[in-house]
Short mmCIF file of C-alpha atoms in Angstrom, two decimals:
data_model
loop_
_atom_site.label_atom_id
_atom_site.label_comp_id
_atom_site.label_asym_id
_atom_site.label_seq_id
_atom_site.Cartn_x
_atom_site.Cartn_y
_atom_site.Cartn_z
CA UNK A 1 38.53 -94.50 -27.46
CA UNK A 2 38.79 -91.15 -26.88
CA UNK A 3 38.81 -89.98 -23.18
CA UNK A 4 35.87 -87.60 -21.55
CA UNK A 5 38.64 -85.14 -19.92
CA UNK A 6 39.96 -84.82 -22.94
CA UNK A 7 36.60 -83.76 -25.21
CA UNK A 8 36.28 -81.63 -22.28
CA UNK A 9 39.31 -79.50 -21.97
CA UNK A 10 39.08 -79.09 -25.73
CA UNK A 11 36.23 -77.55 -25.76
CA UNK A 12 36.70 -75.78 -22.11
CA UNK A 13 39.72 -74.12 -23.71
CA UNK A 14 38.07 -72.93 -26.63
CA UNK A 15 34.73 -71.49 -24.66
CA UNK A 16 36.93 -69.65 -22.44
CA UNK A 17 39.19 -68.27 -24.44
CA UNK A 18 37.68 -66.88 -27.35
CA UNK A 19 35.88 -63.60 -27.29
CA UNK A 20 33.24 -62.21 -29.75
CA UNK A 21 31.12 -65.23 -30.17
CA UNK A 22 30.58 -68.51 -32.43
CA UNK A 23 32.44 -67.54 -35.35
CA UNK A 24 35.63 -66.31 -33.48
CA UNK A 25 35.56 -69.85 -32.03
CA UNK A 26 36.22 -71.41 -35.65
CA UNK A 27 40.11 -71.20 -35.58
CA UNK A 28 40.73 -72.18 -32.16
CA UNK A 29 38.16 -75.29 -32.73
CA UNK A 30 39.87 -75.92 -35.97
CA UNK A 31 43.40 -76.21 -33.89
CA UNK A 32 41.91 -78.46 -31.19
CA UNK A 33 39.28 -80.99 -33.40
CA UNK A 34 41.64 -81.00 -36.76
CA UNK A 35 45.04 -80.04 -36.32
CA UNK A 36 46.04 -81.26 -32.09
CA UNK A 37 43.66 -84.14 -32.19
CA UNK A 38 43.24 -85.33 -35.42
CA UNK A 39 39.11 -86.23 -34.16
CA UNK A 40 37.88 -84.69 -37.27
CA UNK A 41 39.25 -84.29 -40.89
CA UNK A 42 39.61 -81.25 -42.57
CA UNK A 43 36.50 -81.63 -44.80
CA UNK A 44 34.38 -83.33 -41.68
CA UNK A 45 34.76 -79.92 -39.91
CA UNK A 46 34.01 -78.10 -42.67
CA UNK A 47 30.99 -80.41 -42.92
CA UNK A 48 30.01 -79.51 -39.44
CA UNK A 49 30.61 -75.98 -39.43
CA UNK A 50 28.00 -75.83 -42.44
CA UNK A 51 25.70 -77.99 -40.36
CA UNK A 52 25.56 -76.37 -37.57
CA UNK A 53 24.94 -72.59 -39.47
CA UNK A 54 21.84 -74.67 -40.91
CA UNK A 55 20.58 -75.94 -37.83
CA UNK A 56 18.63 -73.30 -35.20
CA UNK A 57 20.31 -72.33 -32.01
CA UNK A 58 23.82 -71.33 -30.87
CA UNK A 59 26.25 -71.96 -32.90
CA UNK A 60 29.35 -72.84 -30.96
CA UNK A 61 26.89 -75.26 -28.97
CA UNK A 62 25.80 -77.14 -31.85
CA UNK A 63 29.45 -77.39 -32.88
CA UNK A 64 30.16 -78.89 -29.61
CA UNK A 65 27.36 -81.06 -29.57
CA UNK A 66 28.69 -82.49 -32.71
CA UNK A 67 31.64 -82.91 -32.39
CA UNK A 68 30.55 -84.81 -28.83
CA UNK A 69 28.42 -87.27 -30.59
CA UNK A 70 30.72 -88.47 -33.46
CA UNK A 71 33.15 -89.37 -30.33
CA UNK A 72 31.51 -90.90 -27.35
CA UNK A 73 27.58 -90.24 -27.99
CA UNK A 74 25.45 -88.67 -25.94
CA UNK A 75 27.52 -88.05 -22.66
CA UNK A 76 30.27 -87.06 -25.15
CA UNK A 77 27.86 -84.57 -26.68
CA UNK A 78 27.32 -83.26 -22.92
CA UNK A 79 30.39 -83.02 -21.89
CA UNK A 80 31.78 -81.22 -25.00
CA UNK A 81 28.64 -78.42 -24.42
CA UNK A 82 29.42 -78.18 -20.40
CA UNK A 83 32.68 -77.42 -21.01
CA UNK A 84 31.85 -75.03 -23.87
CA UNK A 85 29.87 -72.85 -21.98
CA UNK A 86 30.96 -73.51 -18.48
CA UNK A 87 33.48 -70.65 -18.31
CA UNK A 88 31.24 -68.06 -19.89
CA UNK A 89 28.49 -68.47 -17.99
CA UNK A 90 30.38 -67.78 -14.62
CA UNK A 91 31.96 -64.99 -16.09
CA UNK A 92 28.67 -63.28 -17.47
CA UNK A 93 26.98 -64.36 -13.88
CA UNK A 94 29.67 -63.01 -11.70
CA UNK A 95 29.50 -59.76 -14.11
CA UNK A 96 25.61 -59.50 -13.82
CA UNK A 97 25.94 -59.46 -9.84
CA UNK A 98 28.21 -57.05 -10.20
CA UNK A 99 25.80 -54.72 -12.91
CA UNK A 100 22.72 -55.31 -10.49
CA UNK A 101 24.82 -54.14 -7.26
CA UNK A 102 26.48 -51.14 -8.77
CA UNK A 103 23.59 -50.05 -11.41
CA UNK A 104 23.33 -46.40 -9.48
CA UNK A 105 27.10 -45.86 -9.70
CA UNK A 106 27.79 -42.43 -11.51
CA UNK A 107 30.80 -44.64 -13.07
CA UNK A 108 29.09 -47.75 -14.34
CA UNK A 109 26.65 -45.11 -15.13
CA UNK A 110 29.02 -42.72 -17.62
CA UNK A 111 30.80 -46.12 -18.72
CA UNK A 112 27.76 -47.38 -20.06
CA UNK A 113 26.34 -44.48 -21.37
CA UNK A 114 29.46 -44.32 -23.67
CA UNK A 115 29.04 -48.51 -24.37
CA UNK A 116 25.55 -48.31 -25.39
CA UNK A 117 25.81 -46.61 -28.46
CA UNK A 118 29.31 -48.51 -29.48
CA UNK A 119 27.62 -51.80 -29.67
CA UNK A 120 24.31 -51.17 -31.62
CA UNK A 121 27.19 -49.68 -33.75
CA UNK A 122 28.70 -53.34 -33.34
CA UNK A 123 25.66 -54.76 -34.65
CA UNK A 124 24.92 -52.74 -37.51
CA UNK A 125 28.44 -53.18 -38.84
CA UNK A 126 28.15 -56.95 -40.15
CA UNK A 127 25.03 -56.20 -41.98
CA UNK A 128 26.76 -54.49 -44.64
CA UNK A 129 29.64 -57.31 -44.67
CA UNK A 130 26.64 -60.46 -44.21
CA UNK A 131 24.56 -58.85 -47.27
CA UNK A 132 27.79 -58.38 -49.58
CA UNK A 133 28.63 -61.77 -49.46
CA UNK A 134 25.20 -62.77 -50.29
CA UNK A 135 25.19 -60.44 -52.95
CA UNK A 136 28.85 -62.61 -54.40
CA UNK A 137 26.83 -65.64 -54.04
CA UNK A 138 23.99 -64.65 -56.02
CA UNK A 139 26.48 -63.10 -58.88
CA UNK A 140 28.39 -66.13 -59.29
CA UNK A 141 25.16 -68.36 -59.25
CA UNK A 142 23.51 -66.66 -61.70
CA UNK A 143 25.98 -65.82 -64.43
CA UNK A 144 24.88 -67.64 -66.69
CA UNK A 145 21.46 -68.49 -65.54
CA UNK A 146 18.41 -67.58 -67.19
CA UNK A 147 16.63 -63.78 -66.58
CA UNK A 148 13.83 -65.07 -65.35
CA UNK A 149 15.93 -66.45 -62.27
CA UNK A 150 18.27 -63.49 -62.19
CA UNK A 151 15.74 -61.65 -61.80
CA UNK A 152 14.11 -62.93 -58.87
CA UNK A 153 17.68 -63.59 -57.24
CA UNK A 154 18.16 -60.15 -57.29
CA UNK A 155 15.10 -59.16 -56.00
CA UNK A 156 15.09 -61.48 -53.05
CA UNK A 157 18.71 -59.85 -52.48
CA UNK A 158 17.39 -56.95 -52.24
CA UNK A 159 13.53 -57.42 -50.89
CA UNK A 160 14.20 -60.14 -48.31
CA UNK A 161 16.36 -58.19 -45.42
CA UNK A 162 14.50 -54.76 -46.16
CA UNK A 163 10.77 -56.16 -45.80
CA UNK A 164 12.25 -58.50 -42.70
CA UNK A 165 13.75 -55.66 -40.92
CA UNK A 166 10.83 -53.21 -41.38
CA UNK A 167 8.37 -55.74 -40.66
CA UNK A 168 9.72 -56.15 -37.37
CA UNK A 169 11.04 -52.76 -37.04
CA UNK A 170 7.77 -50.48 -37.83
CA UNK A 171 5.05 -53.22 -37.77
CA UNK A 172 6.20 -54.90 -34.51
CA UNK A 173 5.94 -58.32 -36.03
CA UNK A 174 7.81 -61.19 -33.94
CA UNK A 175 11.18 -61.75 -35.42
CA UNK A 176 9.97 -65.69 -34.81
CA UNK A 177 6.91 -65.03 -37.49
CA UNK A 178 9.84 -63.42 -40.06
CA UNK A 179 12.06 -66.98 -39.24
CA UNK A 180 8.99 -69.19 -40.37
CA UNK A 181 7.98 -67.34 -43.35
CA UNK A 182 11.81 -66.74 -44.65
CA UNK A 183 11.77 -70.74 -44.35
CA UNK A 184 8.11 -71.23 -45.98
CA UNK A 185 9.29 -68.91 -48.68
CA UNK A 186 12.55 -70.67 -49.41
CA UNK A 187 10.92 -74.28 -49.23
CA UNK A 188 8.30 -72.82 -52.07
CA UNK A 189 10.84 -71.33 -54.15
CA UNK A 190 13.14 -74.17 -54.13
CA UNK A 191 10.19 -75.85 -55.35
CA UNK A 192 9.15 -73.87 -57.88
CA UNK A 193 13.30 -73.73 -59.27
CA UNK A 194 13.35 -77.81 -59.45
CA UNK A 195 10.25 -78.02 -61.20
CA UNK A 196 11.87 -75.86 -64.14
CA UNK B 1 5.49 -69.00 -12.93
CA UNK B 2 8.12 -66.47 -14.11
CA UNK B 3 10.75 -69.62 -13.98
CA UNK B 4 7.99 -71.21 -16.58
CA UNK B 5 7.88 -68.41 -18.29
CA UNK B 6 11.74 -67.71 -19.08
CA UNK B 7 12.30 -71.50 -19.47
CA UNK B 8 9.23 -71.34 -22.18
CA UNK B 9 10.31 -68.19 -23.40
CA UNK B 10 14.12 -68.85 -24.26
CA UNK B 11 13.30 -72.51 -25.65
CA UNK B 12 11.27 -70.60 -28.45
CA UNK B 13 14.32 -68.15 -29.22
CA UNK B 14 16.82 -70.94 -29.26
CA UNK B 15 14.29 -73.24 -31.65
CA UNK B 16 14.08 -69.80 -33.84
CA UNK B 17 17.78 -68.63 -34.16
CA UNK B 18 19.34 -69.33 -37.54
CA UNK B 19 23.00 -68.08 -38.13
CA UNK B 20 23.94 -67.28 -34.77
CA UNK B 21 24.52 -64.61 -31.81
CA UNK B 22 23.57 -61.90 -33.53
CA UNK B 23 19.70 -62.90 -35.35
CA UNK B 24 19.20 -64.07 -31.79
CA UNK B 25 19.84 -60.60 -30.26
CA UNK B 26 16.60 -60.00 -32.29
CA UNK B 27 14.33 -62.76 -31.47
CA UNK B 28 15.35 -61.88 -27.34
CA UNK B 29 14.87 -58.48 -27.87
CA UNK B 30 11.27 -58.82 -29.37
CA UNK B 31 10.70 -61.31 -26.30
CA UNK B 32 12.25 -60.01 -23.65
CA UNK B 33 11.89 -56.21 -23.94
CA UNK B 34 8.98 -55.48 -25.70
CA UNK B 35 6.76 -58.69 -25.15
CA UNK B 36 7.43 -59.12 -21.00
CA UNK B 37 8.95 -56.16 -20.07
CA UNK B 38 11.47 -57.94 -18.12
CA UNK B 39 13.86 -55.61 -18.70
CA UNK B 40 14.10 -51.36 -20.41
CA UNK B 41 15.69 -51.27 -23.46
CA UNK B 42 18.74 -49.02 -21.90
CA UNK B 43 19.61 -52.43 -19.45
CA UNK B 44 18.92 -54.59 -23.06
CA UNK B 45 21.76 -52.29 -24.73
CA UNK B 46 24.07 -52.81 -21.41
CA UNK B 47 23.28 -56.36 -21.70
CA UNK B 48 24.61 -56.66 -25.05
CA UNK B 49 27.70 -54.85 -24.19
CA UNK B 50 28.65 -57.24 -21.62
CA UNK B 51 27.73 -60.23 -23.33
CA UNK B 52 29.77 -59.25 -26.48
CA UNK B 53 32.94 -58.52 -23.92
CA UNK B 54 33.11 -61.53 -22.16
CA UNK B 55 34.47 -64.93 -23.66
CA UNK B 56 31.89 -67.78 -24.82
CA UNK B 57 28.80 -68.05 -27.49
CA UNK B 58 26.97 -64.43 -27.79
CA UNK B 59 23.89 -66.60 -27.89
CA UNK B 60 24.67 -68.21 -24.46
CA UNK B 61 25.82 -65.39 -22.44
CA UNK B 62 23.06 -63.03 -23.38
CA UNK B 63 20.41 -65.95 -22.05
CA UNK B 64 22.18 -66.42 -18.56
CA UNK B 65 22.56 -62.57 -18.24
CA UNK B 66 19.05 -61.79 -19.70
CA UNK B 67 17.85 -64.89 -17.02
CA UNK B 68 19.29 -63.21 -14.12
CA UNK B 69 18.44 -59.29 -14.84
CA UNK B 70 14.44 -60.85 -16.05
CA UNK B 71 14.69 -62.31 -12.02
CA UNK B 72 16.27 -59.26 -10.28
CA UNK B 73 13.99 -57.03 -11.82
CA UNK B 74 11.12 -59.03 -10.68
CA UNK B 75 12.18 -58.34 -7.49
CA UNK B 76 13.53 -61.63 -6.09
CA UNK B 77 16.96 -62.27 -4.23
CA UNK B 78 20.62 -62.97 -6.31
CA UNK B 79 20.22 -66.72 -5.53
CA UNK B 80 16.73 -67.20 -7.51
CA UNK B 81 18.35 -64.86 -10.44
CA UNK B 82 21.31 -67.76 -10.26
CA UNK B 83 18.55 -70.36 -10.94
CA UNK B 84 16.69 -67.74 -13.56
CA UNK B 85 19.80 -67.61 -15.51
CA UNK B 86 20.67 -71.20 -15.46
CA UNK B 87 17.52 -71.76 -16.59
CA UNK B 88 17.79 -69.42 -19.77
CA UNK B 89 21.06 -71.19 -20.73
CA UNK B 90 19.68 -74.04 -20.23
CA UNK B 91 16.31 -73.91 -22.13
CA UNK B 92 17.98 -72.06 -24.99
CA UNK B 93 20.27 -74.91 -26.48
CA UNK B 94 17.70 -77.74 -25.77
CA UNK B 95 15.69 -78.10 -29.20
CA UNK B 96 19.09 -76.92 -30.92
CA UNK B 97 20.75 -80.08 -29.08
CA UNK B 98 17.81 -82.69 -29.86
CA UNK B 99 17.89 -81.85 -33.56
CA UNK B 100 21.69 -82.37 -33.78
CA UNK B 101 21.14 -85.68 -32.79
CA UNK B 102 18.05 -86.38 -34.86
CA UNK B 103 18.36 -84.67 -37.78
CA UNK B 104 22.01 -83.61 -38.43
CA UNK B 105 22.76 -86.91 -39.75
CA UNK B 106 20.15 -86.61 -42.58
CA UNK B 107 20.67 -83.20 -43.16
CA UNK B 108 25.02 -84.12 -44.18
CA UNK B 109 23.80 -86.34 -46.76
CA UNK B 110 21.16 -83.64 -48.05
CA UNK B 111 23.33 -80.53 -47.97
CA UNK B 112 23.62 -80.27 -51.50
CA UNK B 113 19.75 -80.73 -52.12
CA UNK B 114 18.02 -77.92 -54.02
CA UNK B 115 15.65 -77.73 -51.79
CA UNK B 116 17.59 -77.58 -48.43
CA UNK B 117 19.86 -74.92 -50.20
CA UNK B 118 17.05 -72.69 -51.25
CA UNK B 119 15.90 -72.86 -47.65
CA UNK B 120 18.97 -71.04 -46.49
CA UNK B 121 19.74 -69.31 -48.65
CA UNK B 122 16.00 -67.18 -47.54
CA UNK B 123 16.69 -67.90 -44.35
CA UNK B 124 19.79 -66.27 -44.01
CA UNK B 125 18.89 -62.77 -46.17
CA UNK B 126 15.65 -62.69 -43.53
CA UNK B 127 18.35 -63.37 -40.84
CA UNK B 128 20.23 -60.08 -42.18
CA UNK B 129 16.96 -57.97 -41.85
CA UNK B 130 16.81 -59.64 -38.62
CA UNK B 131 19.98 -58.27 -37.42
CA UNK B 132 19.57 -54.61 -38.76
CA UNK B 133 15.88 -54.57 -36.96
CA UNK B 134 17.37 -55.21 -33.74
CA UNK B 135 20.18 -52.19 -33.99
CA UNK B 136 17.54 -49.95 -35.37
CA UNK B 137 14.77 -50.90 -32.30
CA UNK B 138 17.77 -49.75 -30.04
CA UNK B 139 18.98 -46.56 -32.22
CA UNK B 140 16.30 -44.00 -29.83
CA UNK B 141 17.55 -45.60 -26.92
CA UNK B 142 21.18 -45.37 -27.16
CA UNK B 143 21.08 -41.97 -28.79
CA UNK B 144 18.71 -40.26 -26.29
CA UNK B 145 20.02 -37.35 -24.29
CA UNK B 146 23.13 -37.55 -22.57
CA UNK B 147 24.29 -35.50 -19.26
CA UNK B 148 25.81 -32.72 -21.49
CA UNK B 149 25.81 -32.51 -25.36
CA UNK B 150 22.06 -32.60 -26.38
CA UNK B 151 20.90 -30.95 -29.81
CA UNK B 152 17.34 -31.19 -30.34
CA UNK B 153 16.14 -32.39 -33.85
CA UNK B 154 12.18 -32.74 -34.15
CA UNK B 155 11.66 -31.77 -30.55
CA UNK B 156 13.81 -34.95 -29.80
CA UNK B 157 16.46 -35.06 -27.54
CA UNK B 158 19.56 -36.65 -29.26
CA UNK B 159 23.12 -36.75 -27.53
CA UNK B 160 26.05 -35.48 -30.28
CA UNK B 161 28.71 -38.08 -28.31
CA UNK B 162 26.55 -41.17 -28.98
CA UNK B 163 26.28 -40.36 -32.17
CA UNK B 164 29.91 -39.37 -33.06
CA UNK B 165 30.27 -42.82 -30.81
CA UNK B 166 28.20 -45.06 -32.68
CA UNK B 167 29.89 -43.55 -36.44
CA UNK B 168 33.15 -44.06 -35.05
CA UNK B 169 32.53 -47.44 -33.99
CA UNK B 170 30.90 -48.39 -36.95
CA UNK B 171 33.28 -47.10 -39.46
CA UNK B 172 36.54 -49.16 -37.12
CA UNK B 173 34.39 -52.31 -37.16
CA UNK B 174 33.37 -52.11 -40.72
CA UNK B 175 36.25 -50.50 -42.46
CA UNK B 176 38.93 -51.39 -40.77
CA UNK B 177 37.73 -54.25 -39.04
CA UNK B 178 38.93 -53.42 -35.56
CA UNK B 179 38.67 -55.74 -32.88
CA UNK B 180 34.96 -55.46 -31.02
CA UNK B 181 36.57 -55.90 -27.29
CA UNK B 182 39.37 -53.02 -28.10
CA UNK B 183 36.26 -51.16 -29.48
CA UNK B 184 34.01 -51.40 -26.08
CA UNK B 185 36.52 -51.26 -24.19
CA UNK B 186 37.75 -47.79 -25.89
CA UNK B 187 33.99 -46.25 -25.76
CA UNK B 188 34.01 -47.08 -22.14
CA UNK B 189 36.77 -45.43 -21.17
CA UNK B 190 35.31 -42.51 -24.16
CA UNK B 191 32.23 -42.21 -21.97
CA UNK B 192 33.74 -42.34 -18.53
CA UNK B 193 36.15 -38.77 -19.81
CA UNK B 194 32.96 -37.22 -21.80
CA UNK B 195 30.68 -37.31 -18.80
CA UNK B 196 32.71 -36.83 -16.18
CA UNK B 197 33.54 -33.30 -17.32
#
């Protein structure tokens, strides 16, 4: 049976030492699970890394959660998400003491000034990247698909992520509103595409 | 009641993030910024910058440190901000965690259903939207007017070194896909010369 320490320190390791968020996790977690522990097969963590993009929430957490419960359950599961997240939260808190203490400082101050606009930049750039690889999907799909459904692939390609991000960039709308309707819409049209 | 609030607040977000760090920047953004006004947008933008520098789950560490600035700002002590972010952390991987364990069983042996496809598929072109919305709510923000370097376009303020920031930035992390901590870490130091003279 696999030991608690050791789910632990796997996934301590990989929380603290990746940078950049769930997806830069993937190879270190891949190294751990797969290759130095042999908990998962290849194809089981490729299974769970497509689970958890499906399922809401943090992705690194529902990897660990996972990953927790095929081994020892529920503690396991608990265990594997304290030590995921153990490290960066003590690093973000001791940094946040330090933001709130020195927020007047002419330093922090020009620092951030020259931060701010560097990561919206950060966020904008995998939009391009996300929306291409959508865009593959839908090519290889619907090669030899019918126009009636190439059509309406390439619409939602295109409609989908504009009206989102104007609805809740000019009209305000809650990004949580957007969520539930991108799901309504998918459930329908998956409905509609079976039926046919 | 504030403690409720957060805890209520970031349960919702986590329940409502599909495809990770980045849709959720969107969902806290909407909630924390412009719903509650826990926070300006200027600390939201400083907020992502730290949380994107530090190691661990983008998701996780902008909870704790979007707990703890909510508290501050509310004017309580550093210990009670501890608990604030704790509770953020907390409350965002709690409906995440329950549905592992109740659904993620059914939804292995239904990943290839039409159905459940189709559903992400949507899901994840909305999440794109998602993502661009939240730069773009933070675009007059970060490019407002600067110590030195202003040019006024529509009788708005804009700063020329955010901007030549933010292109540079963007063209390293798309193009040439440069590493994001080298990146922050470079428009630090960037801002820290610019301003200073």
């Amino acid at each position: 049976m696999v030991k608690y320490c050791d789910i632990f320190w796997s996934f301590f390791k990989v929380g603290t030492f990746t940078v950049g968020g769930g997806y830069a996790m993937l190879p270190l977690m891949q190294r751990e699970l797969v290759e130095r522990h042999r908990w998962l097969t290849e194809e089981e963590f490729l299974d769970q890394v497509a689970l958890s993009q499906a399922m809401p929430g943090v992705f690194a957490v529902n990897m660990a959660a996972m990953t927790g419960q095929r081994l020892r359950g529920a503690i396991g599961s608990a265990v594997a998400i304290v030590g995921n997240i153990l490290m960066p939260i003590l690093f973000i808190l001791l940094l946040a003491i330090f933001f709130c203490t020195f927020r007047d400082n002419v330093y922090v101050d020009r620092i951030f000034m020259g931060l701010r606009p560097a990561v919206v930049a950060l966020i904008a750039a995998p939009v391009f990247a996300l929306w291409k690889n959508e865009k593959r999907k839908v090519k290889s799909e619907t090669d030899n698909a019918s126009h009636v459904l190439r059509l309406t692939s390439y619409l939602s390609l295109y409609l989908i992520p504009i009206l989102s991000a104007l609805l809740i960039w000019l009209f305000g709308v809650n990004p949580i509103l957007v969520v539930l309707a991108a799901a309504l819409l998918g459930l329908i049209y998956g409905k509609l595409k079976t039926k046919n | 009641m504030l403690f409720f609030q957060l805890f209520y607040t970031f349960l919702l977000i986590g329940a409502f993030t599909f495809g990770g760090g980045y849709s959720m920047i969107a969902l806290i953004q909407n909630e924390v910024v412009t719903h509650h006004g826990w926070m300006t947008s200027a600390e939201f933008a400083d907020l992502l910058a730290v949380s994107q520098m530090t190691p661990g789950p983008v998701g996780i560490n902008t909870a704790t440190y979007a707990g703890y600035t909510a508290v501050v700002n509310a004017g309580y002590p550093h210990w009670l901000a501890i608990c604030g972010s704790l509770i953020a952390s907390f409350a965002v991987i709690v409906i995440p965690v329950a549905l592992v364990f109740i659904v993620s069983r059914w939804l292995l042996r239904h990943k290839d259903n039409p159905l459940v496809a189709s559903v992400m598929r949507v899901l994840r072109l909305a999440v794109i939207g998602l993502i661009a919305a939240a730069a773009l709510q933070l675009m007059p923000t970060v490019f407002s007017a600067t110590p030195t370097g202003n040019i006024s376009i529509f009788n708005f303020q804009f700063s020329v070194f955010s901007i030549i920031i933010f292109l540079a930035v963007f063209f390293l992390s798309w193009r040439k896909k440069a590493s994001p901590i080298a990146l922050i870490l470079a428009s630090g130091v960037a801002g820290l010369v610019i301003y200073s003279f």
